[in-house]
């Protein structure tokens, strides 16, 4: 359990740098605004208590806010993701599935992860864009932005997962 | 009492969630119009460093482009020198005291862009110069091709600029060929266009007309390029025209900017406060 901390810390730094220096710097278009950073919260160990998920979500979000200059908006969204994560996992996971310590693309499978990240990002980006839009509320623009950004976010998250997930060696029984 | 306690125990997670969300919303809405300003003063110190280091490395890949644009601008500025111009006055016999004729109003501080975005609803640009170099809030920022934005906050070493592509940005703009002016603001749709408001219907405008700063705001000098008219719409039920302006600054590609410092701002502010007190009396 203890060696989960350096792994997650490393993942936090990697995702933060990928988000801040690469993705948020790319400026695809005003409709595509992908975020990979929430993956950090999604990959925390399964047994993380809900209150800790919320606290970690809040501080992770605040860190992202500092870099992107968007006071509290990502913090609010990350916090909500942390709160809803246990609920989401219980909904999309079939009964009787065996868990490893944390979500892993090789043990949970790609389909599961597409659902997991897709639903989370749809929620996250809706929440965030609504907060950000505040004054010029253009429903159509908002919808297009949410859909395209979610698709791109999921794609980038899968790339990240395939690049950095350790495949567990099968033990012989 | 017991029931109340049971309620708290049962819903403690939800209560924690609501409390933390309330804290986030407090952060978001604390500063009203410029939500970011105060927070950025703290944040810029840390994140400014990271961006500075990153940009320092990335800049090497663009050196060619930077120097090309600088050379181009130098050529233009050379053409503006008095030496490059022919004195066309007919009454050349008249002697005027040229040393007093022009008084410096604006000076410029050059700065490098260390962070930029175009796809959010308030796009902030960070500069690598701050209060130590003389940058203060409310100063106008221009690039070689046109206006960029307005400084909203500055730390000792860094400054945050709200770009034209921000929902709260407004600048007084006018047509170059006549004196009609209006307010220019962004509508959030595209990073290449903005909307010019309050142009009466009788004004002769056509596509391709140049839009420049009016110089009324004291933020920018007069006649700084903003863009050209891209589309004009006239609704029968509105008193003003809808003018879409194609911005001349390529916001996705700004590397060096000039921060305009108005040397006569204080005098104008004095006048402002004077007229205010006389009007109140």
XYZ file of C-alpha atoms in Angstrom:
454
model
C 0.000 0.000 0.000
C 2.824 2.355 0.940
C 4.519 2.182 -2.479
C 1.344 3.563 -4.034
C 2.317 7.049 -2.886
C 5.458 7.558 -5.047
C 3.722 5.977 -8.056
C 0.767 8.327 -7.775
C 2.976 11.316 -7.077
C 4.992 10.589 -10.213
C 1.784 10.191 -12.211
C 0.529 13.496 -10.801
C 3.637 15.336 -11.986
C 3.644 13.632 -15.401
C -0.028 14.395 -16.038
C 0.320 17.965 -14.800
C 3.248 18.648 -17.124
C 1.535 16.881 -20.047
C -1.565 18.989 -19.454
C 0.060 22.336 -18.838
C 3.029 22.295 -21.194
C 1.611 20.205 -24.027
C -2.171 19.958 -24.252
C -3.126 23.399 -22.943
C -0.355 24.892 -25.032
C -1.494 23.379 -28.304
C -4.603 25.515 -28.839
C -6.283 23.106 -31.267
C -9.319 25.297 -31.907
C -11.938 27.042 -29.821
C -14.029 23.874 -29.965
C -11.424 21.344 -28.883
C -10.028 21.743 -25.434
C -8.817 18.375 -24.153
C -7.871 17.582 -20.561
C -5.906 14.532 -19.427
C -5.214 15.714 -15.906
C -8.396 14.241 -14.288
C -6.948 10.800 -15.115
C -4.846 11.257 -11.979
C -7.966 11.076 -9.807
C -9.375 8.227 -11.848
C -6.253 6.099 -11.324
C -6.002 6.434 -7.546
C -6.221 3.068 -5.731
C -9.689 1.516 -5.520
C -9.634 1.510 -1.750
C -8.992 5.228 -1.327
C -11.692 6.463 1.067
C -14.173 8.884 -0.439
C -13.202 11.814 1.793
C -9.573 11.410 0.747
C -10.591 11.296 -2.928
C -12.332 14.621 -2.432
C -9.400 16.252 -0.652
C -6.889 14.966 -3.220
C -9.231 16.093 -6.017
C -9.495 19.565 -4.535
C -5.752 20.065 -4.186
C -4.952 18.518 -7.563
C -7.509 20.857 -9.136
C -6.060 23.859 -7.338
C -2.591 23.003 -8.645
C -3.936 22.879 -12.184
C -5.734 26.173 -11.576
C -2.489 27.819 -10.543
C -0.898 26.880 -13.846
C -3.856 27.643 -16.078
C -4.886 30.812 -14.240
C -8.479 29.696 -13.758
C -9.109 30.256 -10.058
C -10.987 27.364 -8.523
C -12.776 26.154 -11.653
C -10.717 23.004 -12.144
C -10.678 22.518 -8.381
C -14.487 22.487 -8.306
C -14.645 20.033 -11.203
C -11.880 17.712 -9.883
C -13.528 17.685 -6.473
C -16.821 16.603 -8.016
C -15.045 13.852 -9.958
C -13.480 12.631 -6.708
C -16.889 12.594 -5.034
C -18.617 10.707 -7.839
C -15.840 8.220 -8.632
C -16.860 5.370 -6.231
C -20.425 5.619 -7.475
C -19.331 5.541 -11.123
C -17.051 2.537 -10.574
C -19.801 0.559 -8.886
C -22.190 1.323 -11.757
C -19.945 0.367 -14.683
C -18.212 -2.651 -13.172
C -19.916 -6.042 -13.555
C -20.543 -7.896 -10.316
C -17.921 -10.363 -9.190
C -15.013 -8.649 -10.922
C -11.655 -9.061 -9.228
C -9.818 -5.856 -8.518
C -6.151 -5.059 -8.412
C -4.940 -2.237 -6.214
C -5.692 0.527 -8.692
C -7.500 0.717 -12.052
C -5.264 -0.692 -14.764
C -5.982 -0.806 -18.457
C -4.554 -4.299 -18.799
C -6.733 -5.827 -16.109
C -9.913 -3.773 -16.549
C -9.809 -3.726 -20.320
C -10.072 -0.983 -22.907
C -13.883 -0.939 -23.117
C -14.191 -0.432 -19.379
C -11.714 2.443 -19.532
C -13.461 4.101 -22.450
C -16.669 4.118 -20.423
C -14.897 5.171 -17.263
C -12.974 8.094 -18.789
C -15.780 8.992 -21.212
C -18.461 9.442 -18.562
C -16.058 11.235 -16.235
C -14.866 13.666 -18.900
C -18.391 14.340 -20.148
C -19.293 15.314 -16.602
C -16.036 17.147 -15.901
C -16.086 19.247 -19.058
C -19.793 20.078 -18.767
C -19.147 21.287 -15.242
C -16.008 23.210 -16.198
C -17.290 24.840 -19.393
C -20.498 25.922 -17.655
C -18.416 27.607 -14.958
C -16.139 29.173 -17.536
C -18.861 30.305 -19.906
C -20.478 32.401 -17.135
C -21.427 35.365 -19.310
C -21.542 34.506 -22.961
C -23.778 31.575 -22.825
C -24.080 30.057 -26.252
C -25.788 26.691 -25.957
C -24.721 25.327 -29.328
C -21.096 26.339 -28.877
C -21.079 24.810 -25.407
C -22.485 21.504 -26.645
C -20.020 21.209 -29.525
C -17.175 22.130 -27.193
C -18.167 19.501 -24.622
C -18.593 16.697 -27.182
C -15.378 17.307 -29.112
C -13.283 17.978 -26.043
C -14.567 14.811 -24.368
C -13.673 12.694 -27.401
C -10.190 14.189 -27.591
C -9.666 13.883 -23.826
C -10.546 10.186 -23.889
C -8.237 9.620 -26.839
C -5.323 11.323 -25.077
C -6.067 9.488 -21.831
C -5.943 6.136 -23.633
C -2.629 7.089 -25.211
C -1.298 8.000 -21.785
C -2.607 4.741 -20.305
C -1.021 2.587 -23.000
C 2.268 4.425 -22.677
C 2.595 4.355 -18.924
C 0.658 1.362 -17.580
C 2.768 -1.450 -16.256
C 1.614 -4.830 -17.434
C 1.417 -7.109 -14.467
C 3.203 -10.410 -14.806
C 0.826 -13.317 -14.582
C 1.477 -15.495 -11.614
C 1.192 -19.224 -12.040
C -1.289 -20.777 -9.760
C -30.566 16.049 19.022
C -29.866 12.376 18.399
C -31.627 12.584 15.049
C -29.543 15.582 14.063
C -26.386 13.730 14.994
C -27.519 10.708 13.029
C -28.191 12.947 10.048
C -24.651 14.332 10.173
C -23.110 10.875 10.501
C -25.192 9.493 7.677
C -24.520 12.356 5.278
C -21.060 13.453 6.416
C -19.530 12.779 3.013
C -22.123 14.806 1.196
C -21.776 17.649 3.695
C -17.985 17.624 3.225
C -18.508 17.657 -0.533
C -20.857 20.649 -0.388
C -18.528 22.513 1.969
C -15.512 22.006 -0.306
C -17.497 22.968 -3.403
C -18.621 26.111 -1.590
C -14.949 26.908 -0.983
C -14.204 26.494 -4.712
C -17.079 28.746 -5.691
C -15.880 31.287 -3.196
C -12.517 31.261 -4.994
C -14.170 31.548 -8.391
C -16.482 34.440 -7.605
C -14.398 36.278 -5.034
C -13.121 38.964 -7.331
C -16.124 39.720 -9.461
C -15.122 41.005 -12.834
C -11.502 39.926 -13.017
C -11.901 36.714 -11.124
C -8.272 35.946 -11.532
C -6.334 39.039 -10.710
C -5.624 38.674 -7.001
C -5.014 34.946 -7.138
C -2.610 35.269 -10.002
C -0.283 37.440 -7.932
C 0.459 34.352 -5.866
C 0.227 31.888 -8.702
C 2.383 33.740 -11.208
C 5.433 33.434 -9.008
C 5.422 29.623 -9.195
C 3.879 28.923 -12.564
C 5.658 31.873 -14.155
C 8.976 30.213 -13.341
C 7.920 26.891 -14.892
C 6.664 28.534 -18.083
C 9.738 30.730 -18.244
C 12.092 27.740 -18.143
C 9.980 25.792 -20.642
C 9.704 28.713 -23.042
C 13.428 29.304 -22.730
C 14.022 25.862 -24.222
C 11.220 25.964 -26.773
C 12.251 29.385 -28.063
C 15.319 28.003 -29.825
C 13.102 26.298 -32.367
C 11.552 29.594 -33.410
C 14.595 31.854 -33.519
C 14.471 32.152 -37.294
C 10.847 33.235 -37.275
C 11.406 35.716 -34.448
C 14.317 37.402 -36.129
C 12.452 37.553 -39.449
C 9.523 39.356 -37.870
C 11.859 41.719 -36.028
C 13.747 42.613 -39.194
C 10.476 43.241 -40.979
C 9.325 45.544 -38.239
C 12.628 47.393 -38.178
C 12.270 48.055 -41.893
C 8.816 49.468 -41.321
C 9.980 51.656 -38.451
C 12.900 52.946 -40.518
C 10.430 54.063 -43.135
C 8.679 56.082 -40.458
C 11.785 58.072 -39.526
C 11.812 61.744 -40.382
C 14.955 61.157 -42.444
C 13.059 58.794 -44.733
C 10.471 61.429 -45.480
C 10.437 64.323 -47.824
C 9.328 67.630 -46.368
C 6.389 68.511 -48.560
C 5.518 71.834 -46.962
C 5.072 74.672 -49.406
C 5.519 77.510 -46.914
C 8.983 76.291 -45.995
C 9.991 79.859 -45.245
C 8.011 79.711 -42.047
C 10.174 78.775 -39.096
C 8.631 76.606 -36.442
C 10.179 75.444 -33.228
C 10.408 71.730 -33.970
C 12.029 70.840 -30.678
C 8.821 71.688 -28.832
C 6.442 70.443 -31.452
C 6.352 66.802 -30.403
C 6.128 65.632 -26.822
C 6.647 61.990 -25.972
C 3.333 60.482 -24.848
C 3.923 56.752 -25.044
C 7.020 54.714 -24.350
C 7.195 50.983 -24.917
C 8.485 48.159 -22.786
C 9.353 45.031 -24.746
C 8.393 41.705 -23.229
C 8.408 38.058 -24.174
C 5.255 35.935 -24.077
C 5.787 32.931 -21.828
C 2.249 31.589 -21.879
C -0.645 32.097 -24.234
C -4.031 30.553 -24.975
C -6.822 31.226 -27.453
C -9.474 28.664 -26.638
C -10.889 29.770 -23.324
C -13.448 32.418 -22.482
C -10.873 34.624 -20.764
C -7.551 34.136 -22.460
C -4.594 35.226 -20.397
C -1.125 35.908 -21.733
C 1.800 35.878 -19.319
C 4.765 38.145 -19.945
C 8.256 37.736 -18.556
C 8.414 41.307 -17.261
C 6.635 42.871 -14.324
C 6.539 45.754 -11.892
C 10.325 45.918 -11.665
C 10.393 46.775 -15.355
C 7.648 49.356 -15.040
C 4.591 47.337 -16.025
C 1.449 48.151 -14.066
C -2.210 47.100 -14.515
C -4.306 48.882 -17.149
C -1.475 49.262 -19.629
C -2.168 48.387 -23.255
C -0.218 45.618 -24.975
C 0.506 45.582 -28.709
C 2.266 43.221 -31.100
C 3.917 44.160 -34.414
C 0.652 43.475 -36.306
C -1.897 44.985 -33.948
C -3.300 45.181 -30.441
C -3.024 42.248 -28.060
C -4.757 43.170 -24.817
C -4.546 44.882 -21.487
C -2.386 44.181 -18.431
C -4.600 43.091 -15.547
C -2.019 42.167 -12.972
C 1.716 42.249 -12.466
C 4.082 40.699 -9.945
C 7.687 41.801 -9.587
C 8.891 39.699 -12.508
C 5.797 38.668 -14.452
C 2.645 40.246 -15.816
C -0.753 38.794 -16.766
C -2.435 40.232 -19.838
C -6.109 39.814 -20.651
C -6.053 39.361 -24.425
C -8.614 40.797 -26.844
C -10.020 37.266 -26.823
C -11.628 37.698 -23.395
C -15.216 38.164 -22.446
C -14.419 41.211 -20.280
C -12.136 42.986 -22.741
C -13.354 46.161 -24.416
C -11.487 48.755 -26.417
C -12.561 51.919 -28.152
C -12.029 51.501 -31.898
C -12.663 53.609 -34.979
C -12.564 53.396 -38.738
C -9.375 54.702 -40.216
C -11.042 56.491 -43.123
C -13.544 58.458 -41.016
C -13.832 59.312 -37.357
C -16.761 57.073 -36.428
C -15.944 55.029 -33.365
C -17.445 52.225 -31.295
C -16.621 49.528 -28.789
C -14.762 46.436 -29.870
C -15.252 43.205 -27.958
C -14.956 39.462 -28.486
C -17.918 37.147 -28.904
C -16.138 33.928 -27.981
C -16.708 32.138 -31.278
C -13.438 32.392 -33.152
C -9.919 33.426 -32.254
C -9.628 35.511 -35.426
C -12.645 37.814 -35.230
C -14.212 40.360 -32.879
C -17.355 42.509 -32.919
C -17.434 46.282 -33.334
C -20.499 47.726 -31.638
C -22.357 51.026 -31.583
C -21.712 51.990 -35.198
C -24.801 53.918 -36.391
C -26.503 52.691 -39.548
C -25.805 55.776 -41.599
C -22.033 55.309 -41.405
C -20.590 54.329 -44.781
C -18.751 51.084 -44.073
C -17.714 48.397 -46.445
C -15.866 45.116 -46.175
C -12.128 45.564 -46.078
C -12.184 48.869 -44.194
C -9.401 49.239 -41.664
C -10.254 49.457 -37.961
C -7.744 51.136 -35.634
C -7.635 52.266 -32.007
C -9.304 55.576 -31.254
C -6.862 56.643 -28.553
C -9.726 57.655 -26.275
C -9.014 55.031 -23.660
C -5.453 56.198 -22.771
C -4.517 52.546 -22.919
C -3.379 52.495 -26.535
C -1.967 55.272 -28.709
C -4.120 56.446 -31.561
C -4.115 54.599 -34.910
C -2.794 51.256 -33.756
C -4.030 48.556 -36.115
C -6.840 46.313 -34.854
C -8.092 44.601 -37.997
C -10.225 44.891 -41.102
C -13.997 44.720 -41.518
C -14.988 41.199 -42.490
C -18.773 41.251 -42.466
C -21.495 43.868 -41.955
C -24.995 42.962 -40.883
C -27.868 45.383 -40.616
C -30.934 44.243 -38.717
C -34.108 46.238 -39.376
C -35.030 46.185 -35.680
C -31.686 47.453 -34.397
C -30.332 50.978 -34.423
C -26.717 49.947 -34.840
C -24.780 47.850 -37.303
C -23.255 44.458 -36.476
C -19.709 44.762 -37.718
C -17.452 41.706 -37.613
C -13.762 42.580 -37.603
C -11.025 40.159 -38.674
C -8.271 40.765 -36.117
C -4.858 41.518 -37.564
C -2.956 39.961 -34.670
C -2.478 36.227 -35.019
C -3.256 35.317 -31.436
C -2.055 31.758 -31.797
C 1.395 33.027 -32.650
C 2.603 35.896 -30.484
C 6.168 35.788 -29.252
C 7.242 39.330 -28.438
C 5.013 42.238 -27.466
C 5.255 45.910 -26.549
C 3.618 47.225 -23.411
C 2.504 50.807 -23.997
C 3.199 53.128 -21.091
C 1.230 56.360 -21.199
C 3.375 59.152 -19.748
C 0.556 61.673 -19.653
C -2.007 59.461 -18.044
C -1.784 61.130 -14.664
C -2.519 64.522 -16.116
C -5.617 63.164 -17.830
C -6.737 61.425 -14.673
C -6.392 64.731 -12.827
C -8.592 66.345 -15.419
C -11.036 63.489 -15.021
C -11.325 63.940 -11.270
C -11.586 67.718 -11.712
C -14.515 67.461 -14.090
C -16.145 64.937 -11.820
C -16.053 67.280 -8.801
C -17.337 70.245 -10.783
C -20.175 68.187 -12.156
C -21.164 67.079 -8.699
C -21.296 70.618 -7.340
